[in-house]
PDB file of C-alpha atoms in Angstrom:
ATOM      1  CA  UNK A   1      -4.481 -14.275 -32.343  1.00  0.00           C
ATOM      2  CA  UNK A   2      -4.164 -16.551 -29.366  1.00  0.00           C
ATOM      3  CA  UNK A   3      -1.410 -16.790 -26.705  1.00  0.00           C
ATOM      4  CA  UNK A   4       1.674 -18.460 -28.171  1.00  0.00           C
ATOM      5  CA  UNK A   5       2.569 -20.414 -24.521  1.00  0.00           C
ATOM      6  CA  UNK A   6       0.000 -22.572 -23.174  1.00  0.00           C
ATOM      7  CA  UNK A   7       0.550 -21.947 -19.978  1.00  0.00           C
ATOM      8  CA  UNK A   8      -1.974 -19.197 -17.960  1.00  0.00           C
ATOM      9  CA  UNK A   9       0.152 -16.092 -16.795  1.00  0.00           C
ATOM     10  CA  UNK A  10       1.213 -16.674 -12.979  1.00  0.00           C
ATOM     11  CA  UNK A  11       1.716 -14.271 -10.398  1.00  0.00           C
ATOM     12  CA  UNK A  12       4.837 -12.480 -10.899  1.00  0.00           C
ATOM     13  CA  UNK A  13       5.957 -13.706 -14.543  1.00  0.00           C
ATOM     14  CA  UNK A  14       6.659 -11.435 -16.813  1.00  0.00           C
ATOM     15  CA  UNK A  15       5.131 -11.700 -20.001  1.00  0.00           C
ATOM     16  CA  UNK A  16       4.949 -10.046 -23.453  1.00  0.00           C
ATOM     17  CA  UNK A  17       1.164  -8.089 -23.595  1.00  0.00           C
ATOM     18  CA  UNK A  18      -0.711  -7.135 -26.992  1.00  0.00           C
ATOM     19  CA  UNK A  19      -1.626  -3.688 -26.966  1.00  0.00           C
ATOM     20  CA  UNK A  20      -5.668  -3.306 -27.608  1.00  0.00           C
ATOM     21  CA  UNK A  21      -7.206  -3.360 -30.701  1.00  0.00           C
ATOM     22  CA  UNK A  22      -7.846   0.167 -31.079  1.00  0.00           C
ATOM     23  CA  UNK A  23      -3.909   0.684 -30.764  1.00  0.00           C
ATOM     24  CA  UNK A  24      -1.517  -0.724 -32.727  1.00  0.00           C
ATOM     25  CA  UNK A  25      -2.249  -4.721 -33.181  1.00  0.00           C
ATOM     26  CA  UNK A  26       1.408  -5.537 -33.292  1.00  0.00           C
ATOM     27  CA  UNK A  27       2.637  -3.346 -30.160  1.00  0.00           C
ATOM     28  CA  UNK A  28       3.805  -5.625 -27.263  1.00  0.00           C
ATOM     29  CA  UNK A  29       4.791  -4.629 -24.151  1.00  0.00           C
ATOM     30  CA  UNK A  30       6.314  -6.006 -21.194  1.00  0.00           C
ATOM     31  CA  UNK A  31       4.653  -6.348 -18.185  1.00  0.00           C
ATOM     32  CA  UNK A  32       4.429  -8.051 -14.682  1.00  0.00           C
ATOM     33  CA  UNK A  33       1.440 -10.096 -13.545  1.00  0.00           C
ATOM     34  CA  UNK A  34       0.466  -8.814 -10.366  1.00  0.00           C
ATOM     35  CA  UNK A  35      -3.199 -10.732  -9.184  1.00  0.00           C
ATOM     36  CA  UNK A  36      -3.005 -13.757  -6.948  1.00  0.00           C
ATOM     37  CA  UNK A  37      -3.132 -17.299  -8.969  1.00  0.00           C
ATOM     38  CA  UNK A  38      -6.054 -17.711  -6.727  1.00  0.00           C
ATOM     39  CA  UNK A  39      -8.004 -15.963  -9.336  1.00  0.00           C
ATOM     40  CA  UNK A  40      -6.354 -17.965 -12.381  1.00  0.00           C
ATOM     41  CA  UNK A  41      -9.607 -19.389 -13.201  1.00  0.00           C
ATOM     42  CA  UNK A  42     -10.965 -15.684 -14.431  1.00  0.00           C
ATOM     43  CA  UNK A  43      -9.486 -15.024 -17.740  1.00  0.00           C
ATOM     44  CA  UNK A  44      -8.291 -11.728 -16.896  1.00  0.00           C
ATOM     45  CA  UNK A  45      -5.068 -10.867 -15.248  1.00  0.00           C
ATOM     46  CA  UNK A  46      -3.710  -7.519 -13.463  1.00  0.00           C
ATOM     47  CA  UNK A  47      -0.527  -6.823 -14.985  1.00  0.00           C
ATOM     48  CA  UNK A  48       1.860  -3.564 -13.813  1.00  0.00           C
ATOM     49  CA  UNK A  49       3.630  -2.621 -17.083  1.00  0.00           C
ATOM     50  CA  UNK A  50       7.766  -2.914 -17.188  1.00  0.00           C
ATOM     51  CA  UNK A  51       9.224   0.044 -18.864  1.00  0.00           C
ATOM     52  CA  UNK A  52      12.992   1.126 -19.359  1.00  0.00           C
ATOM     53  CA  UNK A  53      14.865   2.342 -16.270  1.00  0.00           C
ATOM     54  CA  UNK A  54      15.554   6.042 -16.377  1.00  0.00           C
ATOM     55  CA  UNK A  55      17.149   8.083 -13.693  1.00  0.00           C
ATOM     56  CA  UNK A  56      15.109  10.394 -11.121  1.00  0.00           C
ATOM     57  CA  UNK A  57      12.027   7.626 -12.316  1.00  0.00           C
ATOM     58  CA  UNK A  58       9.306   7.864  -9.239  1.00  0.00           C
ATOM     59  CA  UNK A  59       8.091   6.715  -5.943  1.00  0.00           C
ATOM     60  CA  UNK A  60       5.862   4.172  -7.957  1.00  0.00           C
ATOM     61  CA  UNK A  61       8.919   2.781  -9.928  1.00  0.00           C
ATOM     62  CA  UNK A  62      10.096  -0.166  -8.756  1.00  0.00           C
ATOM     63  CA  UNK A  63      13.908  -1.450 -10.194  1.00  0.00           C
ATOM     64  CA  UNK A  64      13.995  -4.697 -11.676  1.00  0.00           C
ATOM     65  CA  UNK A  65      17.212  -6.395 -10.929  1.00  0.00           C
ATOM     66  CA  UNK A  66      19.138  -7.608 -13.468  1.00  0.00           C
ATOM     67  CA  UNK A  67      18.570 -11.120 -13.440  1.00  0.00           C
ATOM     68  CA  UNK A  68      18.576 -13.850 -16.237  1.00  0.00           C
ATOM     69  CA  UNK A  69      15.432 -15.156 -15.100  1.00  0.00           C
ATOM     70  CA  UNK A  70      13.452 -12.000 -15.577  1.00  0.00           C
ATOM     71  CA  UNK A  71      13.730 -12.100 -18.920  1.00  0.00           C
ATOM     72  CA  UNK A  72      14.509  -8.405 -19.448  1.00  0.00           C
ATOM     73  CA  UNK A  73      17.448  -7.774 -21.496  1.00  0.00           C
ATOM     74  CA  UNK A  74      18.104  -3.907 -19.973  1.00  0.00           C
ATOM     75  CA  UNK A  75      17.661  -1.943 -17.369  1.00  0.00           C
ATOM     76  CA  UNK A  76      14.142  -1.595 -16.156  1.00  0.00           C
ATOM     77  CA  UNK A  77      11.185  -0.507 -13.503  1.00  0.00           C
ATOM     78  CA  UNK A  78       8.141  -1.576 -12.787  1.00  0.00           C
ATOM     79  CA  UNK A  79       5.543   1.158 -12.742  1.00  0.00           C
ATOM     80  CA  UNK A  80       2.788   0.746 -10.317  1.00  0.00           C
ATOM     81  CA  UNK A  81       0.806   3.748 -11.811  1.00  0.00           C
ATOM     82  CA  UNK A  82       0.479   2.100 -14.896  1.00  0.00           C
ATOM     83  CA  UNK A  83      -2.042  -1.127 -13.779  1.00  0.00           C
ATOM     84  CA  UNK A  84      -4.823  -2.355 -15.614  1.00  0.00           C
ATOM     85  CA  UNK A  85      -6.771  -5.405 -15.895  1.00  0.00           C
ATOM     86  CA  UNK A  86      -6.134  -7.262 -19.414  1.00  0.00           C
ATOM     87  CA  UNK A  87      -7.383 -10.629 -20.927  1.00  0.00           C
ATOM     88  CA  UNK A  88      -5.253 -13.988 -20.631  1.00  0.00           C
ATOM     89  CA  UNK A  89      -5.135 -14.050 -24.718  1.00  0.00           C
ATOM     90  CA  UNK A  90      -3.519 -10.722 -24.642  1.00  0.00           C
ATOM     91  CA  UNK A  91      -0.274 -12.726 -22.925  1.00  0.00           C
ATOM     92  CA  UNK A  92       1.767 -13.360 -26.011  1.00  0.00           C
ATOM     93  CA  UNK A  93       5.379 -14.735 -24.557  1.00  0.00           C
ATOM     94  CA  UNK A  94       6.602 -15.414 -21.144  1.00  0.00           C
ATOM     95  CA  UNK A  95       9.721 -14.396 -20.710  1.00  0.00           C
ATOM     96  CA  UNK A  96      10.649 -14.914 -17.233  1.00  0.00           C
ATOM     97  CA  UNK A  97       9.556 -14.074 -13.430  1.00  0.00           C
ATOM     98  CA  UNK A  98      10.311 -11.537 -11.081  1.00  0.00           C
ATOM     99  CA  UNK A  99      12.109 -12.341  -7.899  1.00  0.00           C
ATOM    100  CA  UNK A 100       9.777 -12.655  -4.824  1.00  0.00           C
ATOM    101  CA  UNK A 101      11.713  -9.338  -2.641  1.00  0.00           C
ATOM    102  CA  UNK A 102      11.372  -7.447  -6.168  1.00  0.00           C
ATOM    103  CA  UNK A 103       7.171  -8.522  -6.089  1.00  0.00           C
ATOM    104  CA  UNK A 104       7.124  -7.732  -2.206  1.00  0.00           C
ATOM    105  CA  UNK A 105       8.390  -3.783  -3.290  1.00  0.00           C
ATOM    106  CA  UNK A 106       5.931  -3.692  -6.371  1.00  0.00           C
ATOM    107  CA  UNK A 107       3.163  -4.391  -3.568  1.00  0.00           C
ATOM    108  CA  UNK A 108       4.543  -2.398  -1.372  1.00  0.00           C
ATOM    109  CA  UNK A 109       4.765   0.269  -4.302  1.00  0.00           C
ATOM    110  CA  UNK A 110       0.752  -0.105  -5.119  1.00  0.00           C
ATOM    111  CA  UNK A 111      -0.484  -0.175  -1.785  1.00  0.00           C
ATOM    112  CA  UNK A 112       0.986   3.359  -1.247  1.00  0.00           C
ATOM    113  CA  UNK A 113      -0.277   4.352  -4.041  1.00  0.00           C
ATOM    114  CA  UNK A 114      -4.250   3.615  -3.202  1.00  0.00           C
ATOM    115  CA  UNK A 115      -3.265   4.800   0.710  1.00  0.00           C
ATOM    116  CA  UNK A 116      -3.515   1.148   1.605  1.00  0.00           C
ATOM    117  CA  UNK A 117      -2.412   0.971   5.789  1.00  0.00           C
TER     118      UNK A 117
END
């Protein structure tokens, strides 16, 4: 199955992500693209997956405002823990983009994380 928008994922867009093949082929997920467009000639992407807020979530949550332009339709978080490295096919659907403070905290959120100074 190939992407359904054209367009490569961009640094902080959020985007609907296939799940692997080993796991179910029609979970999607949201997620956040976190790697600099500097790299957007690699067909891989680091995304930081976008689950549903819930109180007392961690350190490594980061709150998505509730914008229009995210996309999201509830209340959600970032979470930095969950990171990984996926292929540009596995982008199904943009939905929208995170604002630029929100991305700054999501950084700010994984360089704690790997004890970056």
């Amino acid at each position: 199955m190939s992407r359904i928008d054209p367009v490569p994922p961009k640094y902080g867009e959020v985007w609907l992500v296939e799940s692997r093949e080993e796991e179910s082929a029609s979970d999607l997920w949201p997620a956040v693209v976190i790697s600099s467009d500097a790299m957007e000639q690699m067909p891989l992407r680091l995304v930081a997956k976008i689950k549903n807020f819930q109180k007392g979530s961690g350190l490594w949550c980061v709150e998505v405002p509730q914008e229009k332009s995210s996309g999201l339709d509830q209340p959600a978080v970032v979470d930095a823990m969950q990171i990984c490295s996926i292929e540009t096919g596995r982008c199904r659907k943009r939905l929208g983009r995170l604002p630029a403070d929100c991305m700054v905290e999501v950084a700010a959120a994984v360089a704690i994380l790997v004890e970056h100074e």
